[in-house]
Amino acid sequence: MTFGLFGHFVYVMDEEEFERIGDTFARNMHIVELCLGDLNLGDENMRSLFRGMTRSSSIKKLAMPSNRIGIETIRSMVPFLQNASNLTFLNVNHNNISSEGFKVLWRTLIDSPIEELHCAGSGVESIEIDIGSIPPNLDILSMSRNNINTDGCRELAKLLQCKNSALTELLLVESRIDDEGVAILVDALENNTSLEKLTLQKNEGITMKGKALLLKLVNDISSIAATLQSNHTLQKITVDEDSEDIQRHINRAVDYHVDIDNDPEEAGREKVIQTQLNSVERAELAALQGVDCSLSLYSEIDPLYLPEVLELVQEYHGMSELYVALKSSTPGLISIVNRKEYILQQRAYHAALVAEHAGIVEDLDAELAAIAEKEGSQVAVSGSKKRRRTALDEVQIDVSNGKAEHD
């Protein structure tokens, strides 16, 4: 059951009445969603409410945006949060919990089942992420419309680099993030395999340089190897819809992740085929990323694989692109022919050596056989080094045995 109150609240109730309401919520095990939105309750009333809700354990979703609450309310929530064994969703958007309030929330939720934490527009000036106290099930974190700057990005990078992090969506709309902050986030996301959505709209400090870094994160066009090593997990990055070219290429790159069901190897292959093997697309991406694309792409490819690559070019991009590819790959194709001729020559040379040495081995075997026959021994020319007993050996053994018996 969902219980919700929205709009303006009646303020004639005193603290005891708010506490009784909280106690009622706590006793009603059918309430799993509690929404107290835009009520302007303030810290005093909310403290009383949560004092009554301390023993509540059935609530799964709690939303209380726009209630003029601050650090005092957050502190009063701690006993409730520690008991809320089913709480997966918490929304404190558009309040004034401050940096200290976020720190209290974060530490309190370490052992909780929380999956979504929404703190947008909550007066957070800075954040501290302790990698030893990361909520293990946290899936969505919204910190939009706060003063998250470069230092904040460094803290968030800890979360993104933590192997135990389950975060799939990070919202940082309208913050104070600049190109340096973007570079920190990009560096943290290079090896991240959980985050699927990153929202950075309306961060005025992010210039074309920062946007290009985000594009490079999901499709580094500097080389085929770099493309294959790009991030293949992100499914959506929103930086600025006004930067149509960059956003379009970002969208296209992350769409490959969705289309192939998050198979990183297949996503990398698709990016190489669609962007590296398309001269127009490659030139556009290189210009946006500040990469020199004057060097032939095909110099990176083993000449023995060039025929297969050219076949892919024709299949995916048509004859005009195949013509461009043929012009660029001619030296490699010639080297294939030369290499083949060289291999044939080397094979013939070594085959002749094998035949020559086989004749020598036969001569040596014949000479050994002659020596064995002359000595009256039965030496088998089989390549074995094990010594066999001759007739003379048998006589010596018999004589020895006879002497032993006589003694």
Short mmCIF file of C-alpha atoms in Angstrom, two decimals:
data_model
loop_
_atom_site.label_atom_id
_atom_site.label_comp_id
_atom_site.label_asym_id
_atom_site.label_seq_id
_atom_site.Cartn_x
_atom_site.Cartn_y
_atom_site.Cartn_z
CA MET A 1 0.00 0.00 0.00
CA THR A 2 1.17 3.52 -0.83
CA PHE A 3 0.46 6.41 1.51
CA GLY A 4 1.01 9.88 0.13
CA LEU A 5 0.57 13.49 1.16
CA PHE A 6 1.36 16.29 -1.26
CA GLY A 7 0.93 20.03 -1.27
CA HIS A 8 0.46 22.23 1.77
CA PHE A 9 0.07 20.56 5.14
CA VAL A 10 -2.02 21.62 8.12
CA TYR A 11 0.38 22.97 10.76
CA VAL A 12 -1.98 22.89 13.74
CA MET A 13 -0.55 19.58 14.96
CA ASP A 14 2.05 19.59 17.70
CA GLU A 15 5.14 17.37 18.08
CA GLU A 16 3.25 14.63 19.93
CA GLU A 17 0.70 14.37 17.15
CA PHE A 18 3.47 14.05 14.52
CA GLU A 19 5.07 11.37 16.64
CA ARG A 20 1.78 9.47 16.86
CA ILE A 21 1.46 9.68 13.06
CA GLY A 22 4.95 8.24 12.75
CA ASP A 23 4.05 5.45 15.17
CA THR A 24 0.95 4.70 13.11
CA PHE A 25 3.10 4.38 9.98
CA ALA A 26 5.47 2.08 11.84
CA ARG A 27 2.68 -0.22 13.09
CA ASN A 28 0.93 -0.48 9.73
CA MET A 29 2.81 -3.29 8.02
CA HIS A 30 0.81 -2.75 4.83
CA ILE A 31 2.45 0.60 4.07
CA VAL A 32 5.40 -0.11 1.78
CA GLU A 33 5.60 3.28 0.07
CA LEU A 34 5.46 6.58 1.94
CA CYS A 35 5.40 9.84 0.01
CA LEU A 36 5.50 13.16 1.85
CA GLY A 37 6.11 15.58 -0.97
CA ASP A 38 6.19 19.38 -1.02
CA LEU A 39 4.78 19.75 2.48
CA ASN A 40 7.33 22.19 3.95
CA LEU A 41 7.23 20.29 7.23
CA GLY A 42 10.58 21.54 8.51
CA ASP A 43 13.06 19.88 10.86
CA GLU A 44 10.97 20.11 14.03
CA ASN A 45 7.95 18.25 12.66
CA MET A 46 10.07 15.71 10.78
CA ARG A 47 12.13 14.92 13.87
CA SER A 48 8.93 14.07 15.71
CA LEU A 49 7.65 12.00 12.79
CA PHE A 50 10.80 9.86 12.61
CA ARG A 51 10.88 9.46 16.37
CA GLY A 52 7.58 7.63 15.98
CA MET A 53 8.78 5.71 12.92
CA THR A 54 11.90 4.28 14.55
CA ARG A 55 10.62 0.69 14.57
CA SER A 56 9.21 0.75 11.08
CA SER A 57 10.53 -2.08 8.90
CA SER A 58 7.94 -2.57 6.16
CA ILE A 59 8.58 0.61 4.15
CA LYS A 60 10.41 -0.01 0.87
CA LYS A 61 10.17 3.45 -0.64
CA LEU A 62 10.38 6.78 1.17
CA ALA A 63 10.08 10.08 -0.66
CA MET A 64 10.06 13.45 1.12
CA PRO A 65 11.16 16.12 -1.38
CA SER A 66 10.70 19.85 -0.76
CA ASN A 67 10.12 19.78 2.98
CA ARG A 68 12.64 22.40 4.16
CA ILE A 69 14.53 19.75 6.09
CA GLY A 70 18.24 19.89 7.00
CA ILE A 71 20.90 18.03 8.92
CA GLU A 72 18.70 17.76 12.06
CA THR A 73 16.10 15.71 10.22
CA ILE A 74 18.78 13.48 8.69
CA ARG A 75 20.23 12.76 12.12
CA SER A 76 16.78 11.97 13.49
CA MET A 77 16.30 9.49 10.63
CA VAL A 78 19.32 7.35 11.58
CA PRO A 79 17.46 4.93 13.97
CA PHE A 80 14.71 4.51 11.38
CA LEU A 81 17.23 3.88 8.57
CA GLN A 82 19.11 1.35 10.68
CA ASN A 83 15.86 -0.55 11.26
CA ALA A 84 14.50 -0.18 7.72
CA SER A 85 15.54 -3.62 6.50
CA ASN A 86 13.41 -3.36 3.35
CA LEU A 87 14.13 0.24 2.31
CA THR A 88 15.37 0.30 -1.30
CA PHE A 89 14.42 3.85 -2.34
CA LEU A 90 15.08 7.18 -0.59
CA ASN A 91 14.33 10.62 -2.03
CA VAL A 92 15.36 13.79 -0.17
CA ASN A 93 15.46 16.03 -3.25
CA HIS A 94 15.14 19.80 -2.94
CA ASN A 95 15.86 20.14 0.74
CA ASN A 96 18.92 21.52 2.51
CA ILE A 97 20.57 18.47 4.03
CA SER A 98 24.06 19.94 3.35
CA SER A 99 27.33 18.06 2.89
CA GLU A 100 27.20 16.84 6.47
CA GLY A 101 23.72 15.43 5.97
CA PHE A 102 24.86 13.49 2.90
CA LYS A 103 27.81 12.11 4.85
CA VAL A 104 25.46 10.91 7.63
CA LEU A 105 23.12 9.30 5.09
CA TRP A 106 25.97 7.59 3.25
CA ARG A 107 27.47 6.07 6.37
CA THR A 108 24.10 5.02 7.77
CA LEU A 109 23.10 3.24 4.56
CA ILE A 110 26.26 1.10 4.36
CA ASP A 111 24.50 -2.06 5.54
CA SER A 112 21.08 -1.28 4.11
CA PRO A 113 19.44 -2.76 1.00
CA ILE A 114 19.17 0.75 -0.51
CA GLU A 115 19.16 0.70 -4.32
CA GLU A 116 18.24 4.30 -5.17
CA LEU A 117 19.41 7.45 -3.38
CA HIS A 118 18.14 10.80 -4.66
CA CYS A 119 19.73 13.93 -3.21
CA ALA A 120 19.23 16.42 -6.05
CA GLY A 121 19.17 20.10 -5.10
CA SER A 122 19.93 19.37 -1.46
CA GLY A 123 22.59 21.96 -0.69
CA VAL A 124 25.51 19.52 -0.90
CA GLU A 125 28.73 21.51 -1.34
CA SER A 126 31.16 18.59 -1.12
CA ILE A 127 31.04 14.84 -0.73
CA GLU A 128 33.27 12.22 0.82
CA ILE A 129 33.21 8.62 -0.36
CA ASP A 130 34.72 6.05 1.96
CA ILE A 131 35.35 2.97 -0.19
CA GLY A 132 34.96 0.89 2.95
CA SER A 133 31.38 2.09 3.43
CA ILE A 134 29.72 1.78 0.05
CA PRO A 135 26.11 0.55 0.08
CA PRO A 136 26.51 -2.80 -1.71
CA ASN A 137 23.20 -2.65 -3.60
CA LEU A 138 23.24 1.03 -4.60
CA ASP A 139 22.10 1.12 -8.21
CA ILE A 140 21.15 4.78 -8.83
CA LEU A 141 22.71 7.89 -7.30
CA SER A 142 21.30 11.33 -8.09
CA MET A 143 23.43 14.30 -7.02
CA SER A 144 22.12 16.80 -9.58
CA ARG A 145 21.81 20.53 -8.84
CA ASN A 146 24.38 20.46 -6.06
CA ASN A 147 27.79 22.10 -6.02
CA ILE A 148 29.70 18.99 -7.08
CA ASN A 149 33.05 20.23 -8.44
CA THR A 150 36.43 18.71 -9.30
CA ASP A 151 36.99 17.54 -5.72
CA GLY A 152 33.56 15.95 -5.74
CA CYS A 153 34.44 14.14 -8.97
CA ARG A 154 37.53 12.71 -7.29
CA GLU A 155 35.32 11.27 -4.56
CA LEU A 156 32.84 9.89 -7.07
CA ALA A 157 35.77 8.33 -8.95
CA LYS A 158 36.44 6.22 -5.85
CA LEU A 159 32.92 4.86 -6.11
CA LEU A 160 33.27 4.17 -9.84
CA GLN A 161 36.59 2.41 -9.39
CA CYS A 162 35.46 0.26 -6.50
CA LYS A 163 35.13 -3.38 -7.55
CA ASN A 164 32.23 -3.84 -5.13
CA SER A 165 30.18 -0.99 -6.60
CA ALA A 166 26.89 -1.97 -8.25
CA LEU A 167 26.14 1.58 -9.48
CA THR A 168 24.50 1.63 -12.92
CA GLU A 169 23.26 5.24 -13.09
CA LEU A 170 24.88 8.52 -11.95
CA LEU A 171 23.06 11.84 -12.34
CA LEU A 172 25.08 15.07 -12.08
CA VAL A 173 22.88 17.57 -13.91
CA GLU A 174 23.49 21.28 -13.38
CA SER A 175 26.46 20.99 -11.04
CA ARG A 176 29.86 22.71 -11.07
CA ILE A 177 31.70 20.10 -13.08
CA ASP A 178 34.30 21.33 -15.58
CA ASP A 179 36.71 19.67 -18.03
CA GLU A 180 39.04 18.61 -15.22
CA GLY A 181 36.17 16.93 -13.43
CA VAL A 182 35.16 15.17 -16.65
CA ALA A 183 38.73 13.93 -17.12
CA ILE A 184 38.64 12.43 -13.61
CA LEU A 185 35.33 10.68 -14.25
CA VAL A 186 36.51 9.42 -17.66
CA ASP A 187 39.67 7.99 -16.13
CA ALA A 188 37.59 6.16 -13.51
CA LEU A 189 35.20 4.80 -16.14
CA GLU A 190 37.83 3.36 -18.45
CA ASN A 191 37.77 0.04 -16.60
CA ASN A 192 34.33 0.33 -15.01
CA THR A 193 31.94 -2.47 -16.00
CA SER A 194 28.80 -1.50 -14.06
CA LEU A 195 27.78 2.09 -14.89
CA GLU A 196 25.31 2.26 -17.77
CA LYS A 197 24.01 5.84 -17.58
CA LEU A 198 25.87 9.10 -16.95
CA THR A 199 23.99 12.41 -17.05
CA LEU A 200 26.00 15.66 -17.16
CA GLN A 201 23.65 18.16 -18.75
CA LYS A 202 23.79 21.88 -17.92
CA ASN A 203 27.31 21.87 -16.49
CA GLU A 204 28.52 25.11 -17.98
CA GLY A 205 32.15 24.39 -17.12
CA ILE A 206 32.27 21.49 -19.57
CA THR A 207 33.68 22.75 -22.88
CA MET A 208 34.25 20.96 -26.16
CA LYS A 209 37.44 19.53 -24.67
CA GLY A 210 35.54 17.74 -21.91
CA LYS A 211 32.84 16.55 -24.30
CA ALA A 212 35.50 15.15 -26.62
CA LEU A 213 36.91 13.17 -23.67
CA LEU A 214 33.50 11.59 -23.11
CA LEU A 215 33.30 10.66 -26.79
CA LYS A 216 36.80 9.19 -26.67
CA LEU A 217 35.80 7.18 -23.60
CA VAL A 218 33.26 5.15 -25.59
CA ASN A 219 35.03 5.19 -28.97
CA ASP A 220 38.72 6.08 -29.02
CA ILE A 221 39.46 6.50 -32.72
CA SER A 222 43.24 6.93 -32.34
CA SER A 223 43.87 3.30 -33.30
CA ILE A 224 42.08 0.00 -33.76
CA ALA A 225 43.52 -1.24 -30.47
CA ALA A 226 42.26 1.92 -28.70
CA THR A 227 38.77 1.40 -30.12
CA LEU A 228 38.72 -2.19 -28.91
CA GLN A 229 39.82 -1.05 -25.43
CA SER A 230 37.18 1.70 -25.12
CA ASN A 231 34.38 1.53 -22.56
CA HIS A 232 31.74 -0.90 -23.87
CA THR A 233 29.39 -0.82 -20.85
CA LEU A 234 27.83 2.66 -20.87
CA GLN A 235 24.47 2.73 -22.63
CA LYS A 236 23.71 6.43 -22.27
CA ILE A 237 25.80 9.56 -21.80
CA THR A 238 24.04 12.91 -21.90
CA VAL A 239 26.37 15.88 -21.85
CA ASP A 240 24.83 18.65 -23.93
CA GLU A 241 22.19 18.40 -26.62
CA ASP A 242 23.51 21.65 -28.13
CA SER A 243 26.72 19.84 -29.13
CA GLU A 244 24.91 17.90 -31.81
CA ASP A 245 27.94 16.30 -33.49
CA ILE A 246 29.55 15.02 -30.32
CA GLN A 247 26.27 13.89 -28.77
CA ARG A 248 25.33 12.12 -32.00
CA HIS A 249 28.59 10.19 -32.09
CA ILE A 250 28.33 9.39 -28.37
CA ASN A 251 24.79 8.10 -28.88
CA ARG A 252 25.90 5.98 -31.80
CA ALA A 253 28.78 4.46 -29.84
CA VAL A 254 26.70 3.55 -26.78
CA ASP A 255 23.90 2.20 -28.98
CA TYR A 256 26.28 -0.57 -30.04
CA HIS A 257 26.41 -1.66 -26.38
CA VAL A 258 22.62 -1.96 -26.26
CA ASP A 259 22.27 -3.61 -29.66
CA ILE A 260 24.62 -6.48 -28.85
CA ASP A 261 23.31 -7.07 -25.31
CA ASN A 262 26.36 -5.70 -23.50
CA ASP A 263 28.87 -8.12 -25.02
CA PRO A 264 32.09 -6.04 -24.76
CA GLU A 265 34.00 -8.04 -27.36
CA GLU A 266 31.21 -7.79 -29.93
CA ALA A 267 30.70 -4.09 -29.16
CA GLY A 268 34.38 -3.39 -29.80
CA ARG A 269 34.29 -5.32 -33.06
CA GLU A 270 31.18 -3.45 -34.19
CA LYS A 271 32.78 -0.08 -33.43
CA VAL A 272 35.86 -0.98 -35.48
CA ILE A 273 33.74 -2.07 -38.45
CA GLN A 274 31.34 0.87 -38.34
CA THR A 275 33.81 3.68 -37.57
CA GLN A 276 37.40 2.64 -38.26
CA LEU A 277 36.58 0.97 -41.59
CA ASN A 278 34.43 3.89 -42.73
CA SER A 279 36.71 6.69 -43.92
CA VAL A 280 34.07 9.43 -43.52
CA GLU A 281 33.07 8.37 -40.01
CA ARG A 282 36.70 7.94 -39.00
CA ALA A 283 37.62 11.41 -40.25
CA GLU A 284 34.73 13.03 -38.32
CA LEU A 285 35.62 11.25 -35.09
CA ALA A 286 39.31 12.07 -35.51
CA ALA A 287 38.52 15.76 -35.97
CA LEU A 288 36.31 15.83 -32.85
CA GLN A 289 38.92 13.98 -30.76
CA GLY A 290 41.92 15.91 -32.10
CA VAL A 291 43.48 12.79 -33.59
CA ASP A 292 45.74 12.77 -36.66
CA CYS A 293 44.18 10.32 -39.11
CA SER A 294 46.58 10.98 -42.00
CA LEU A 295 48.39 7.69 -41.38
CA SER A 296 46.85 4.69 -43.08
CA LEU A 297 44.59 2.64 -40.86
CA TYR A 298 45.63 -0.49 -42.73
CA SER A 299 49.22 -0.27 -41.55
CA GLU A 300 47.90 -1.51 -38.18
CA ILE A 301 46.47 -4.68 -39.72
CA ASP A 302 48.46 -7.85 -40.34
CA PRO A 303 48.68 -8.10 -44.16
CA LEU A 304 47.56 -11.73 -44.02
CA TYR A 305 44.15 -10.52 -42.69
CA LEU A 306 43.68 -7.74 -45.22
CA PRO A 307 41.52 -9.75 -47.67
CA GLU A 308 39.01 -10.50 -44.88
CA VAL A 309 39.02 -6.86 -43.74
CA LEU A 310 38.42 -5.61 -47.29
CA GLU A 311 35.54 -8.02 -47.58
CA LEU A 312 34.00 -6.46 -44.44
CA VAL A 313 34.46 -2.97 -45.91
CA GLN A 314 32.53 -3.93 -49.03
CA GLU A 315 29.83 -5.74 -47.04
CA TYR A 316 29.15 -2.89 -44.59
CA HIS A 317 30.07 0.25 -46.52
CA GLY A 318 29.83 -0.50 -50.25
CA MET A 319 32.06 -0.18 -53.27
CA SER A 320 33.06 3.46 -52.78
CA GLU A 321 34.57 2.70 -49.37
CA LEU A 322 36.16 -0.45 -50.76
CA TYR A 323 37.92 1.69 -53.38
CA VAL A 324 39.26 3.99 -50.63
CA ALA A 325 40.36 0.96 -48.62
CA LEU A 326 42.13 -0.61 -51.60
CA LYS A 327 44.10 2.56 -52.21
CA SER A 328 45.19 2.71 -48.59
CA SER A 329 45.98 -1.00 -48.26
CA THR A 330 47.91 -1.54 -51.53
CA PRO A 331 51.35 -1.76 -49.82
CA GLY A 332 49.98 -4.37 -47.45
CA LEU A 333 48.45 -6.41 -50.27
CA ILE A 334 51.75 -6.34 -52.17
CA SER A 335 53.55 -7.52 -49.06
CA ILE A 336 51.19 -10.51 -48.90
CA VAL A 337 52.33 -11.58 -52.40
CA ASN A 338 55.99 -11.03 -51.52
CA ARG A 339 55.58 -12.85 -48.24
CA LYS A 340 54.01 -15.83 -49.98
CA GLU A 341 56.88 -16.04 -52.48
CA TYR A 342 59.40 -15.80 -49.67
CA ILE A 343 57.68 -18.58 -47.71
CA LEU A 344 57.66 -20.85 -50.77
CA GLN A 345 61.36 -20.25 -51.35
CA GLN A 346 62.20 -20.94 -47.72
CA ARG A 347 60.15 -24.12 -47.75
CA ALA A 348 61.93 -25.45 -50.84
CA TYR A 349 65.33 -24.65 -49.33
CA HIS A 350 64.64 -26.42 -46.05
CA ALA A 351 63.01 -29.39 -47.82
CA ALA A 352 66.23 -29.83 -49.81
CA LEU A 353 68.23 -29.72 -46.57
CA VAL A 354 65.99 -32.38 -45.05
CA ALA A 355 66.52 -34.66 -48.07
CA GLU A 356 70.28 -34.13 -47.95
CA HIS A 357 70.51 -34.95 -44.25
CA ALA A 358 68.25 -37.98 -44.69
CA GLY A 359 70.82 -39.38 -47.16
CA ILE A 360 73.61 -38.79 -44.68
CA VAL A 361 71.64 -40.58 -41.95
CA GLU A 362 71.15 -43.61 -44.23
CA ASP A 363 74.93 -43.77 -44.93
CA LEU A 364 75.69 -43.61 -41.22
CA ASP A 365 73.17 -46.35 -40.48
CA ALA A 366 74.80 -48.60 -43.10
CA GLU A 367 78.26 -48.02 -41.61
CA LEU A 368 76.99 -48.87 -38.13
CA ALA A 369 75.41 -52.07 -39.44
CA ALA A 370 78.69 -53.11 -41.01
CA ILE A 371 80.57 -52.54 -37.76
CA ALA A 372 77.99 -54.55 -35.83
CA GLU A 373 78.19 -57.46 -38.25
CA LYS A 374 82.00 -57.48 -38.08
CA GLU A 375 81.94 -57.61 -34.25
CA GLY A 376 79.33 -60.37 -34.28
CA SER A 377 76.89 -58.30 -32.30
CA GLN A 378 73.24 -57.72 -33.01
CA VAL A 379 73.13 -53.97 -32.99
CA ALA A 380 69.74 -52.67 -34.07
CA VAL A 381 69.97 -49.47 -36.02
CA SER A 382 66.68 -48.06 -34.70
CA GLY A 383 67.90 -44.89 -33.06
CA SER A 384 67.70 -46.42 -29.57
CA LYS A 385 70.71 -45.88 -27.31
CA LYS A 386 70.00 -48.89 -25.10
CA ARG A 387 72.89 -51.44 -25.16
CA ARG A 388 71.92 -55.03 -25.94
CA ARG A 389 73.76 -58.11 -24.61
CA THR A 390 75.94 -60.03 -27.14
CA ALA A 391 76.76 -63.77 -27.17
CA LEU A 392 80.10 -62.96 -25.54
CA ASP A 393 78.20 -61.27 -22.70
CA GLU A 394 76.14 -64.42 -22.16
CA VAL A 395 79.32 -66.55 -21.89
CA GLN A 396 80.81 -64.14 -19.37
CA ILE A 397 77.63 -64.30 -17.30
CA ASP A 398 77.61 -68.13 -17.37
CA VAL A 399 81.26 -68.30 -16.27
CA SER A 400 80.59 -65.84 -13.45
CA ASN A 401 77.60 -67.82 -12.26
CA GLY A 402 79.58 -71.07 -12.31
CA LYS A 403 82.34 -69.58 -10.28
CA ALA A 404 79.84 -68.26 -7.79
CA GLU A 405 78.30 -71.69 -7.34
CA HIS A 406 81.73 -73.32 -6.90
CA ASP A 407 82.63 -70.83 -4.20
#
